[in-house]
Each structure stands twice: as C-alpha cells, then as structure tokens.
Amino acid sequence: MEQFASTVKTLTDDLLQKQLPDLDEAIEKLLFEVSGLDALPKIPHTQLEDCAIQLWNWSVTKNAGGGLSKVQKAKVRHVACSLLYCCEPENPTEGAIRKQILMASKTGRTWLDCKNPQMADHFLRLAVKSLETLYSQLMSRGHAAADINSSKADVEKDLLRILSCQAESAVSQRNNEEAVVYMQRCKDMLQRLPKDTAYLSLMCYNFGVETYNLRMFEDSTFWLSQSYDIGKTNVKYGPGPEVLAKGLRLLATVYLEWDCQRFQEKALNAVILANKECVSTSGLYLKIRILLRSGGPDTHIRAGLDEMLEAQVSLDVCLSTVKLLMSEDREMLAFDHLKRVCQHFGSSPDLGTALVLHVELLLQKGKGLLGKQKIEDIITGHYSGKQLAPDALTSLHVMLWDQASKQFEAGQIEPNLAKLQRNRASCLLQLEQLEKAKEAIKEAERCDPESIFTQFSIYKIAVQENNVEKAAEALNAVGRLSKTSVSSEDRLLVSESSASYLLSLAAQIALEVELITPLITCFIHKMRSNRKFVTFP
C-alpha cells in the first residue's frame, strides 16, 4: 500500500503542475494505477485521501477554466473517487459519507455525459450504497425529530437524482425494464418531493425522444405517456401545459409512424389532448395528418380545417395543409379549403401566394380552362390595385413559362423555346431554386447553344456554384459570340455598348461573390480584344 501511495502521490504532483506537456498521458497513468483498487481491502490512508481531494478540486478548477475535455474530467473524477473509497474507514463519519455521495454521483453523471453508461453504473451504485449507509446512520441518531426529517429529505433528494441517472443509463443501454424499475422508485418518492415533478416529467420525455429516434416505438410511447402522467400529478410543480402538449404531440406522432391504422384512436386522442392542454399550429396540423392517414371521413377533416382557421394559423400553414390534402387524394376538400383560405386572407399582402397555388393545382389536375380564367383574374387584380408580392409574381412567371414551353413540340421554334427556358431560369434563380434553374438553362443550351444570352445565364449559375472553370468557359463563349456575325433572321443587331455591358455585368457579379481574381485576366482580355460586338438573339 505504501508503494502504491507513493506512486499515486508522485503522479498526482506531476498532474497538478501548471505547465504539464502531456495531460492525457499523466491522467492515463493515474487511471491505470487505480484500475484494480476494487479488489483490494479498504485501508484508511491520509496521503491517498489527500490526493483524492487534490485531484477532485483540480478537476473542478481546471474545468471551470475550460482546460479539460469531458472525458478528461470524467477520468480525473474517476481516479479521485476511487482513491476516496479505497481509504474508507470501517465506521465513516457523516461528513465522510456525504463526501463519497457527492463524488460518486458526480463521477457517474460525468461518465453518462461522456456516453459511457457502463462506467457510470459502477459509481452510481457506490453512491446509492453510501446513501443507504447515511440513511441508516440518521435513523440511529437520537437527535430531534425535525433535524432527522430534514436530513432524511436531503437523502431522498440525492437518491431521486441518482436513481434517475441509473434510469438514464439503462435507457441508453436499451434495458427498458431496468429503467422502468428505477423510474418507478422515483415516482414513489414524488409525494414527498413534489418540487421534482417537472424534473422527472422532462426526464421521461427525453427518454421518449431517445427511444423514438432509435425507432423503438413501444418504449417511446411508454415514456411519453409517463411524462404526461407525472407532469399532471402536481400542476403547481409540473412542467406546464406547453411542455405537456409538446410531449403529447410527439406521442401522437409515434403512434402515427408506428402503425396509424392500428393506433389511429390513440394517436388522435393524444393530439386532441395536446390541443386541449395548449393549442398550437403544429398540433392542429398534426391532427389533419392523422385523420388523413387513418382514412378519416371528410366531415371530421373539415372540422379540423375549421379549427385551423379559427385559431388564426398563418397563410403558409394553410397552404401546406392544402398541399397535404392534395397529396392524400382529397381534391374536393383541398379546393374547398383553398377557396376559404383565400377569403379568410383576402386583405393579406401575401394573398397572391394562395392565388398562384390555386392556379398551379388547377393546371396539375388538367383543369386548363379554370386555370386560364384564374390567371386572367389574377392579372386583372394585379393591375387594378391587388398587386402580387414579388415572390408570388415570380412564381406566376415561372408557371406561365412552364406552360408556354409545354406548347412547343420538339424541334420547332427552338430559339423561342430557348428564350422561354432562359426566362424560366431567371425566375427560378430569384426563387433560389438553383437545380431547377440549371435544368432550364440546360434545355436552353440544347435549343440554342450559340446564344450569347444562354451563355451568360450559364455564367451566372456557374458563379453561384463557385465553379470558376465553368464560369470562365461561359465567359469565353460570351466573348466569342460577341464577335461572331449572326445570320439568323430572328436575331436583331444590338449596339457595341450592349455587349460590353454584358461583360461588365459579368465582372460585377464576380466581384459580388469574390470570384473576380480568377476571372479578371480573362475578362480584361475580352474587353480589350472585342472591339466589335454583333447581334444577340
């Protein structure tokens, strides 16, 4: 033991140096030395106990300054706690036991934070054992009842925290049955510790989230139900209606994803209860999802849609609901609801978004005449005081270009089709739909590869993608085409300054995204060599 104590003292002194070159190596050496202590008899040793306290205090100070990682902190606490327990006297004082409880519980908690539940279990068991010893001591004391009750309450608070950590460890190791046992012990203590109601409720919620992410649906529904039940046991100290509603919505979602046909009633009951606790946009939308997935009747779905409008949900949520209805083949409900949404948001500056969606859905369903009439109504409204917002106007343009491009047959009027695709691409870029814009420009290039405007559009997309090589190729093509005579009858001659403006605009775009350096040489070369600019399509 003396040799062991001397070694530990030396390693401890080395670790406590202010400028230690290799912190990990020093910690690992200490960890190795204490690895077999559990098998040795406990012998009181002042020097080892001092080392334990020094290491613990050092880890606290070092961690406060950000000098330790989580794993390093866990290992140092592991060493300190192991040393303290190996020096445990046969009849420890109350102060010594409380010190053990503190160090063992915090070491277990730290190992849990490091995602090492197996290591945490060892120290959490030590903490429970020390708590039992302390409780036994308290009960054997002959002091005043009030003093004993106060100390017993402290022990119970510590025990609840440790048991909840053991439950957390069991859940992380997918040992649900063991976790249930620990949590039940915690629940049994709530009557005496009501202020911990929110803590336990939130812990069960976290278990529900963890098991849901692991697709362990049965376990997840258990923990989320427990979270709600615990939270309702004491309204004063519970987590509050918003948190309870959040757990119920997740519970409904778990049932929905697990087997909606089998658990449709439970899913619906959970979301209805959530909306009673605290109504929310997500809860109202989830209710519609469940009704649709479970094949609910139109009357029930319509009632749910009415709830959404009464709750003043946003226009975006209403339109998302319309799209959801369409995706679930509830076309009549979708158009009916969309009509009511347009009426409800009649004075909103964003109404155009709903109107454009209405046109889009009509065209998707082959209702061309109705779609045409709707477009005419929108255009009339736009020029008579009901102007579309910029995004809605751009979306309408994209839709019109899409419809126009579909009217061209392959191989016919290719330059015009290229122009359509370029216009589509410009609108899509404004909507930040880069991939769709690339597809449109690819089609424009297929139809009319010798267009300076097509090459300029390719350049703009390449710059957005930070593709210097592609941008340089497109810029070269712009320069080449600006010098080439054009014989197509449908092309108009433009001034030299117009082509020069395109190249200037290309430089400006590159400057804005800090791509000017790799492109500047090419740009200057083109500006100097291109004295004459020819026609553009």
XYZ file of C-alpha atoms in Angstrom:
537
model
C 0.000 0.000 0.000
C 2.855 2.401 0.825
C 4.438 1.803 -2.573
C 1.070 2.390 -4.242
C 0.521 5.559 -2.204
C 3.957 6.877 -3.128
C 3.323 6.233 -6.827
C -0.063 7.927 -6.700
C 1.408 10.905 -4.837
C 4.110 11.342 -7.479
C 1.650 11.064 -10.374
C -0.734 13.467 -8.647
C 2.041 16.024 -8.136
C 3.011 15.673 -11.794
C -0.578 16.234 -12.928
C -1.017 19.314 -10.762
C 1.920 21.053 -12.445
C 0.773 24.235 -14.157
C 2.578 23.521 -17.436
C 2.279 19.787 -17.988
C 3.358 18.866 -21.546
C 1.080 15.829 -21.928
C -2.095 15.966 -19.870
C -3.637 12.831 -21.362
C -0.588 10.692 -20.557
C -0.498 11.814 -16.914
C -4.247 11.132 -16.481
C -3.953 7.706 -18.103
C -1.116 6.746 -15.744
C -3.242 7.592 -12.722
C -6.233 5.761 -14.190
C -4.092 2.673 -14.694
C -2.848 2.750 -11.089
C -6.367 2.800 -9.601
C -7.843 0.248 -12.037
C -7.556 -2.665 -9.584
C -8.499 -0.925 -6.334
C -11.961 -2.504 -6.087
C -10.430 -5.903 -5.445
C -8.221 -4.671 -2.583
C -9.291 -4.349 1.091
C -10.181 -0.843 2.256
C -7.466 0.712 4.411
C -7.603 4.277 5.754
C -4.698 6.267 4.347
C -4.350 10.000 4.895
C -1.983 10.583 1.966
C -4.273 8.834 -0.548
C -7.282 10.724 0.767
C -5.381 13.985 0.335
C -4.533 13.014 -3.237
C -8.207 12.263 -3.882
C -9.270 15.702 -2.633
C -6.474 17.459 -4.522
C -7.369 15.727 -7.789
C -11.079 16.480 -7.358
C -10.506 20.159 -6.628
C -8.026 20.411 -9.507
C -10.581 18.955 -11.935
C -13.196 21.474 -10.774
C -10.823 24.439 -11.162
C -9.369 23.219 -14.450
C -12.799 22.508 -15.904
C -14.072 25.950 -14.907
C -11.287 27.466 -16.989
C -12.091 25.262 -19.986
C -8.850 23.333 -19.648
C -10.370 19.834 -19.542
C -12.424 17.867 -22.019
C -15.460 15.922 -20.792
C -13.572 12.637 -20.982
C -10.543 14.028 -19.169
C -12.792 15.387 -16.421
C -14.535 12.008 -16.122
C -11.216 10.171 -15.812
C -9.800 12.511 -13.155
C -13.021 12.293 -11.148
C -12.911 8.524 -11.604
C -9.425 8.414 -10.066
C -10.292 10.785 -7.205
C -13.487 8.920 -6.300
C -11.758 5.514 -6.453
C -8.997 6.735 -4.132
C -11.501 8.134 -1.662
C -13.422 4.866 -1.464
C -10.278 2.762 -1.075
C -9.459 4.779 2.072
C -12.922 4.345 3.585
C -12.749 3.622 7.342
C -14.863 0.909 8.920
C -17.169 3.474 10.543
C -17.055 6.614 8.391
C -18.365 9.904 9.740
C -21.430 11.562 8.282
C -19.180 14.149 6.626
C -17.047 11.440 5.008
C -20.138 9.652 3.671
C -21.581 12.857 2.223
C -18.263 13.459 0.502
C -18.457 9.950 -1.018
C -22.019 10.550 -2.217
C -21.068 13.834 -3.851
C -18.024 12.453 -5.638
C -19.579 9.131 -6.701
C -22.797 10.699 -8.047
C -20.974 13.436 -9.955
C -18.478 10.942 -11.381
C -21.344 8.749 -12.568
C -23.095 11.772 -14.074
C -19.915 12.808 -15.884
C -19.445 9.332 -17.386
C -23.074 9.469 -18.565
C -22.351 12.777 -20.262
C -19.434 11.035 -21.994
C -21.826 8.361 -23.342
C -20.190 5.676 -21.211
C -23.095 4.239 -19.177
C -21.236 1.070 -18.161
C -18.588 3.115 -16.373
C -21.280 5.369 -14.902
C -23.166 2.411 -13.409
C -20.267 1.494 -11.113
C -20.133 4.929 -9.471
C -23.906 5.342 -9.305
C -24.106 2.050 -7.386
C -21.414 3.303 -4.992
C -23.425 6.482 -4.456
C -26.615 4.532 -3.662
C -24.723 2.313 -1.215
C -23.306 5.356 0.562
C -26.758 6.926 0.707
C -28.117 3.789 2.346
C -25.298 3.928 4.911
C -26.034 7.577 5.614
C -29.751 6.910 5.962
C -29.041 4.119 8.429
C -26.851 6.437 10.483
C -29.514 9.136 10.526
C -32.194 6.732 11.716
C -29.996 5.518 14.551
C -29.333 9.023 15.870
C -31.178 10.239 18.924
C -31.487 13.868 17.836
C -34.674 15.904 17.496
C -37.263 14.656 15.017
C -37.141 17.867 12.984
C -33.399 17.503 12.472
C -33.772 13.882 11.371
C -36.616 14.698 8.961
C -34.598 17.475 7.356
C -31.613 15.199 6.819
C -33.846 12.392 5.533
C -35.324 14.783 2.976
C -31.819 15.648 1.759
C -31.024 11.956 1.392
C -34.215 11.359 -0.585
C -33.443 14.249 -2.929
C -29.995 12.814 -3.617
C -31.435 9.327 -4.054
C -34.019 10.522 -6.577
C -31.318 12.201 -8.658
C -29.122 9.104 -8.606
C -31.992 6.732 -9.409
C -32.965 8.936 -12.347
C -29.365 8.768 -13.586
C -29.495 4.984 -13.307
C -32.712 5.019 -15.329
C -30.989 7.183 -17.953
C -28.078 4.752 -18.083
C -30.428 1.786 -18.517
C -32.315 3.521 -21.353
C -29.072 4.311 -23.165
C -28.141 0.620 -22.910
C -31.605 -0.340 -24.226
C -32.504 -2.045 -20.961
C -36.013 -0.662 -20.724
C -37.259 -3.000 -17.989
C -34.483 -1.920 -15.620
C -35.120 1.729 -16.434
C -38.812 1.291 -15.589
C -37.908 -0.102 -12.152
C -35.661 2.873 -11.372
C -38.248 5.368 -12.575
C -40.985 3.733 -10.526
C -38.895 4.228 -7.395
C -38.530 7.883 -8.348
C -42.299 8.228 -8.849
C -42.940 6.695 -5.431
C -40.877 9.490 -3.897
C -42.715 12.350 -5.639
C -45.353 12.674 -2.942
C -42.595 13.621 -0.515
C -40.619 15.593 -3.121
C -43.267 17.374 -5.227
C -40.842 20.020 -6.475
C -39.139 17.346 -8.595
C -42.287 16.734 -10.655
C -41.112 18.782 -13.643
C -37.639 17.217 -13.479
C -38.966 13.645 -13.681
C -41.543 14.534 -16.322
C -38.892 16.086 -18.558
C -36.556 13.142 -17.985
C -39.255 10.729 -19.178
C -39.866 12.980 -22.176
C -36.156 12.805 -23.045
C -36.306 9.011 -22.781
C -39.270 9.097 -25.153
C -37.320 11.191 -27.649
C -34.263 8.941 -27.417
C -36.224 5.718 -27.959
C -38.237 7.349 -30.775
C -35.027 8.275 -32.586
C -33.966 4.630 -32.242
C -37.346 3.593 -33.756
C -38.195 1.772 -30.518
C -41.815 2.862 -30.769
C -43.293 0.771 -27.974
C -40.733 2.009 -25.447
C -41.153 5.561 -26.718
C -44.941 5.540 -26.201
C -44.409 4.251 -22.661
C -42.004 7.021 -21.692
C -44.005 9.790 -23.321
C -47.152 8.596 -21.544
C -45.208 8.523 -18.278
C -44.011 12.060 -18.922
C -47.581 13.313 -19.231
C -48.885 11.297 -16.262
C -46.080 12.511 -13.994
C -46.474 16.106 -15.160
C -50.184 16.060 -14.299
C -49.693 14.727 -10.766
C -48.841 18.189 -9.489
C -49.945 21.178 -11.554
C -48.061 23.633 -9.353
C -44.686 21.948 -9.793
C -45.298 20.326 -13.185
C -43.568 21.408 -16.408
C -46.566 23.425 -17.625
C -49.170 22.949 -20.370
C -46.885 23.903 -23.277
C -44.359 21.213 -22.372
C -47.076 18.629 -21.716
C -48.657 19.412 -25.101
C -45.281 19.015 -26.795
C -44.903 15.520 -25.304
C -48.426 14.557 -26.335
C -47.806 15.702 -29.917
C -44.711 13.535 -30.062
C -46.722 10.641 -28.601
C -49.303 11.076 -31.364
C -46.510 11.198 -33.947
C -45.017 7.950 -32.611
C -48.384 6.195 -32.925
C -48.757 7.671 -36.420
C -45.392 6.370 -37.593
C -45.614 3.068 -35.721
C -48.905 1.856 -37.219
C -51.517 4.505 -37.922
C -54.283 2.044 -38.805
C -53.719 0.058 -35.627
C -53.244 3.017 -33.292
C -55.313 5.699 -35.017
C -57.574 6.180 -31.998
C -54.636 6.546 -29.609
C -52.872 8.923 -31.983
C -55.981 11.051 -32.371
C -56.701 11.066 -28.635
C -53.131 12.162 -27.907
C -53.199 15.096 -30.324
C -56.684 16.182 -29.214
C -55.473 16.153 -25.601
C -52.373 18.117 -26.662
C -54.545 20.784 -28.272
C -56.653 20.986 -25.108
C -53.542 21.474 -22.988
C -52.107 24.129 -25.295
C -53.419 24.692 -28.809
C -50.692 25.177 -31.414
C -50.234 25.289 -35.161
C -48.215 22.073 -35.142
C -50.904 20.306 -33.099
C -53.729 21.360 -35.417
C -51.715 20.354 -38.487
C -50.808 17.007 -36.906
C -54.466 16.292 -36.265
C -55.195 16.705 -40.005
C -52.272 14.394 -40.845
C -53.605 11.690 -38.526
C -57.139 11.979 -39.884
C -55.865 11.691 -43.444
C -53.506 8.799 -42.764
C -56.199 6.858 -40.926
C -58.767 7.449 -43.667
C -60.977 9.733 -41.601
C -64.268 10.966 -43.104
C -64.442 14.355 -44.832
C -66.676 15.739 -42.098
C -64.028 15.139 -39.431
C -61.288 16.573 -41.614
C -63.398 19.623 -42.456
C -63.962 20.195 -38.743
C -60.197 20.073 -38.218
C -59.693 22.592 -41.027
C -62.248 24.874 -39.376
C -60.253 24.687 -36.158
C -57.158 25.864 -38.010
C -58.886 28.915 -39.438
C -60.449 29.748 -36.075
C -57.030 29.516 -34.423
C -55.666 32.129 -36.853
C -52.831 29.962 -38.171
C -50.548 31.525 -40.769
C -51.219 31.523 -44.500
C -48.159 29.320 -45.090
C -49.554 26.627 -42.781
C -52.942 26.799 -44.515
C -51.309 26.343 -47.919
C -49.190 23.461 -46.617
C -52.419 21.860 -45.449
C -53.941 22.286 -48.917
C -50.918 20.526 -50.446
C -51.247 17.762 -47.846
C -54.895 17.263 -48.797
C -53.949 17.019 -52.472
C -51.200 14.503 -51.740
C -53.743 12.318 -49.917
C -56.231 12.449 -52.846
C -58.720 14.707 -51.072
C -59.047 17.005 -54.079
C -62.524 18.344 -53.347
C -61.597 19.153 -49.761
C -58.368 20.796 -50.916
C -60.018 23.162 -53.405
C -62.833 23.942 -50.994
C -60.380 24.750 -48.207
C -58.196 26.802 -50.559
C -61.231 28.881 -51.540
C -61.991 29.541 -47.862
C -58.324 30.366 -47.176
C -58.361 32.970 -49.960
C -61.483 34.516 -48.432
C -60.006 34.399 -44.920
C -56.771 36.112 -46.004
C -58.477 38.432 -48.517
C -56.772 41.528 -47.117
C -53.361 39.947 -46.629
C -50.482 41.261 -48.788
C -49.448 37.627 -49.241
C -52.769 36.544 -50.737
C -51.086 36.217 -54.136
C -49.236 33.122 -52.904
C -52.574 31.373 -52.341
C -53.946 32.531 -55.696
C -50.882 31.256 -57.567
C -51.122 27.911 -55.750
C -54.769 27.697 -56.823
C -53.734 28.115 -60.469
C -50.944 25.567 -60.077
C -53.287 22.939 -58.625
C -55.910 23.562 -61.329
C -53.303 23.041 -64.046
C -51.918 19.940 -62.322
C -55.390 18.402 -62.341
C -55.921 19.163 -66.031
C -58.437 21.954 -65.404
C -56.892 24.202 -68.038
C -59.901 26.430 -68.688
C -60.425 27.116 -64.994
C -56.711 27.745 -64.627
C -56.740 30.196 -67.526
C -59.682 32.066 -66.041
C -57.936 32.222 -62.687
C -54.768 33.599 -64.305
C -56.783 36.296 -66.049
C -58.432 37.210 -62.749
C -55.021 37.448 -61.054
C -53.600 39.647 -63.819
C -56.679 41.883 -63.762
C -56.401 42.193 -59.998
C -52.678 42.907 -60.214
C -53.286 45.922 -62.443
C -56.315 47.167 -60.512
C -54.886 47.582 -57.032
C -54.411 43.988 -55.827
C -50.766 43.653 -56.734
C -48.928 40.386 -56.246
C -45.957 40.311 -53.892
C -42.600 39.906 -55.706
C -42.221 36.209 -54.822
C -45.775 35.396 -55.902
C -45.273 37.318 -59.142
C -42.058 35.451 -59.864
C -43.766 32.116 -59.149
C -46.544 33.058 -61.567
C -43.960 33.898 -64.220
C -42.307 30.503 -63.754
C -45.663 28.798 -64.093
C -46.503 30.713 -67.267
C -43.111 29.945 -68.795
C -43.597 26.276 -67.901
C -46.975 26.222 -69.595
C -45.622 28.051 -72.626
C -42.686 25.672 -73.010
C -45.036 22.700 -72.984
C -46.787 24.112 -76.053
C -43.666 23.771 -78.202
C -43.070 20.477 -79.946
C -39.528 19.107 -80.122
C -37.539 20.666 -82.925
C -39.948 23.557 -83.531
C -39.202 27.229 -82.888
C -36.061 26.292 -80.916
C -34.773 29.873 -80.356
C -38.124 30.893 -78.905
C -38.130 27.818 -76.671
C -34.590 28.711 -75.573
C -35.792 32.192 -74.640
C -38.620 30.680 -72.636
C -36.193 28.452 -70.758
C -33.868 31.364 -70.054
C -36.760 33.348 -68.628
C -37.739 30.355 -66.517
C -34.173 30.098 -65.244
C -34.109 33.781 -64.276
C -37.307 33.395 -62.273
C -36.069 30.212 -60.627
C -32.812 31.904 -59.634
C -34.821 34.658 -57.952
C -36.683 31.945 -56.053
C -33.289 30.382 -55.127
C -34.199 27.113 -56.872
C -30.751 26.535 -58.339
C -31.180 22.941 -59.508
C -34.346 23.735 -61.443
C -32.655 26.787 -62.938
C -29.786 24.580 -64.132
C -32.248 22.213 -65.806
C -33.916 25.125 -67.602
C -30.603 26.521 -68.867
C -29.511 23.062 -69.991
C -32.643 22.912 -72.140
C -31.999 26.453 -73.424
C -28.466 25.450 -74.404
C -29.804 22.399 -76.239
C -32.217 24.572 -78.207
C -29.876 27.468 -78.961
C -26.256 26.919 -77.891
C -24.992 29.900 -79.938
C -26.983 32.428 -77.932
C -24.912 34.949 -76.023
C -27.734 35.231 -73.512
C -27.770 31.489 -72.935
C -24.028 31.505 -72.272
C -24.418 34.484 -69.940
C -27.069 32.558 -67.970
C -24.688 29.593 -67.750
C -22.075 32.007 -66.407
C -24.418 33.332 -63.689
C -25.231 29.826 -62.462
C -21.561 28.786 -62.517
C -20.684 31.812 -60.367
C -23.391 30.888 -57.850
C -21.934 27.383 -57.646
C -18.409 28.817 -57.258
C -17.410 26.855 -60.380
C -14.573 29.030 -61.710
C -13.740 26.768 -64.652
C -17.336 26.642 -65.899
C -17.721 30.390 -65.415
C -14.535 31.054 -67.413
C -15.744 28.789 -70.239
C -19.087 30.594 -70.389
C -17.356 33.999 -70.320
C -15.113 32.916 -73.185
C -18.200 31.856 -75.111
C -19.809 35.256 -74.474
C -16.716 36.951 -75.848
C -16.529 34.648 -78.854
C -20.203 35.038 -79.722
C -19.991 38.826 -79.363
C -17.532 38.874 -82.317
C -19.394 36.371 -84.483
C -21.634 37.549 -87.312
C -25.195 36.351 -86.940
C -27.255 35.344 -89.933
C -30.475 34.142 -88.288
C -33.419 36.207 -89.442
C -34.941 36.304 -85.979
C -31.884 37.941 -84.398
C -31.626 41.721 -84.045
C -28.457 43.749 -84.173
C -27.580 45.494 -80.923
C -25.064 48.178 -80.158
C -21.459 47.584 -79.194
C -22.170 49.081 -75.809
C -24.861 46.441 -75.109
C -22.439 43.553 -75.465
C -19.855 45.481 -73.485
C -22.481 45.951 -70.784
C -22.959 42.171 -70.557
C -19.246 41.684 -69.949
C -19.240 44.497 -67.409
C -22.184 42.912 -65.650
C -20.298 39.602 -65.587
C -17.416 41.312 -63.793
C -19.793 42.936 -61.311
C -21.372 39.568 -60.491
C -17.937 38.046 -59.946
C -16.985 40.922 -57.650
C -20.068 40.444 -55.511
C -19.185 36.809 -54.801
C -15.403 37.418 -54.648
C -14.636 35.417 -57.789
C -13.122 38.353 -59.658
C -9.481 37.380 -59.087
C -9.545 34.079 -61.047
C -11.727 35.665 -63.767
C -10.207 39.136 -64.109
C -7.470 38.152 -66.574
C -9.974 36.546 -68.917
C -12.379 39.468 -68.552
C -9.765 42.148 -69.349
C -8.583 40.166 -72.339
C -12.105 40.052 -73.761
C -12.749 43.739 -73.147
C -9.521 44.655 -74.988
C -9.876 42.281 -77.928
C -13.612 42.619 -78.632
C -13.799 45.919 -80.489
C -16.930 44.973 -82.395
C -19.963 43.268 -80.964
C -22.525 41.520 -83.066
C -26.165 40.613 -82.706
C -27.904 38.959 -79.769
C -30.978 36.742 -80.017
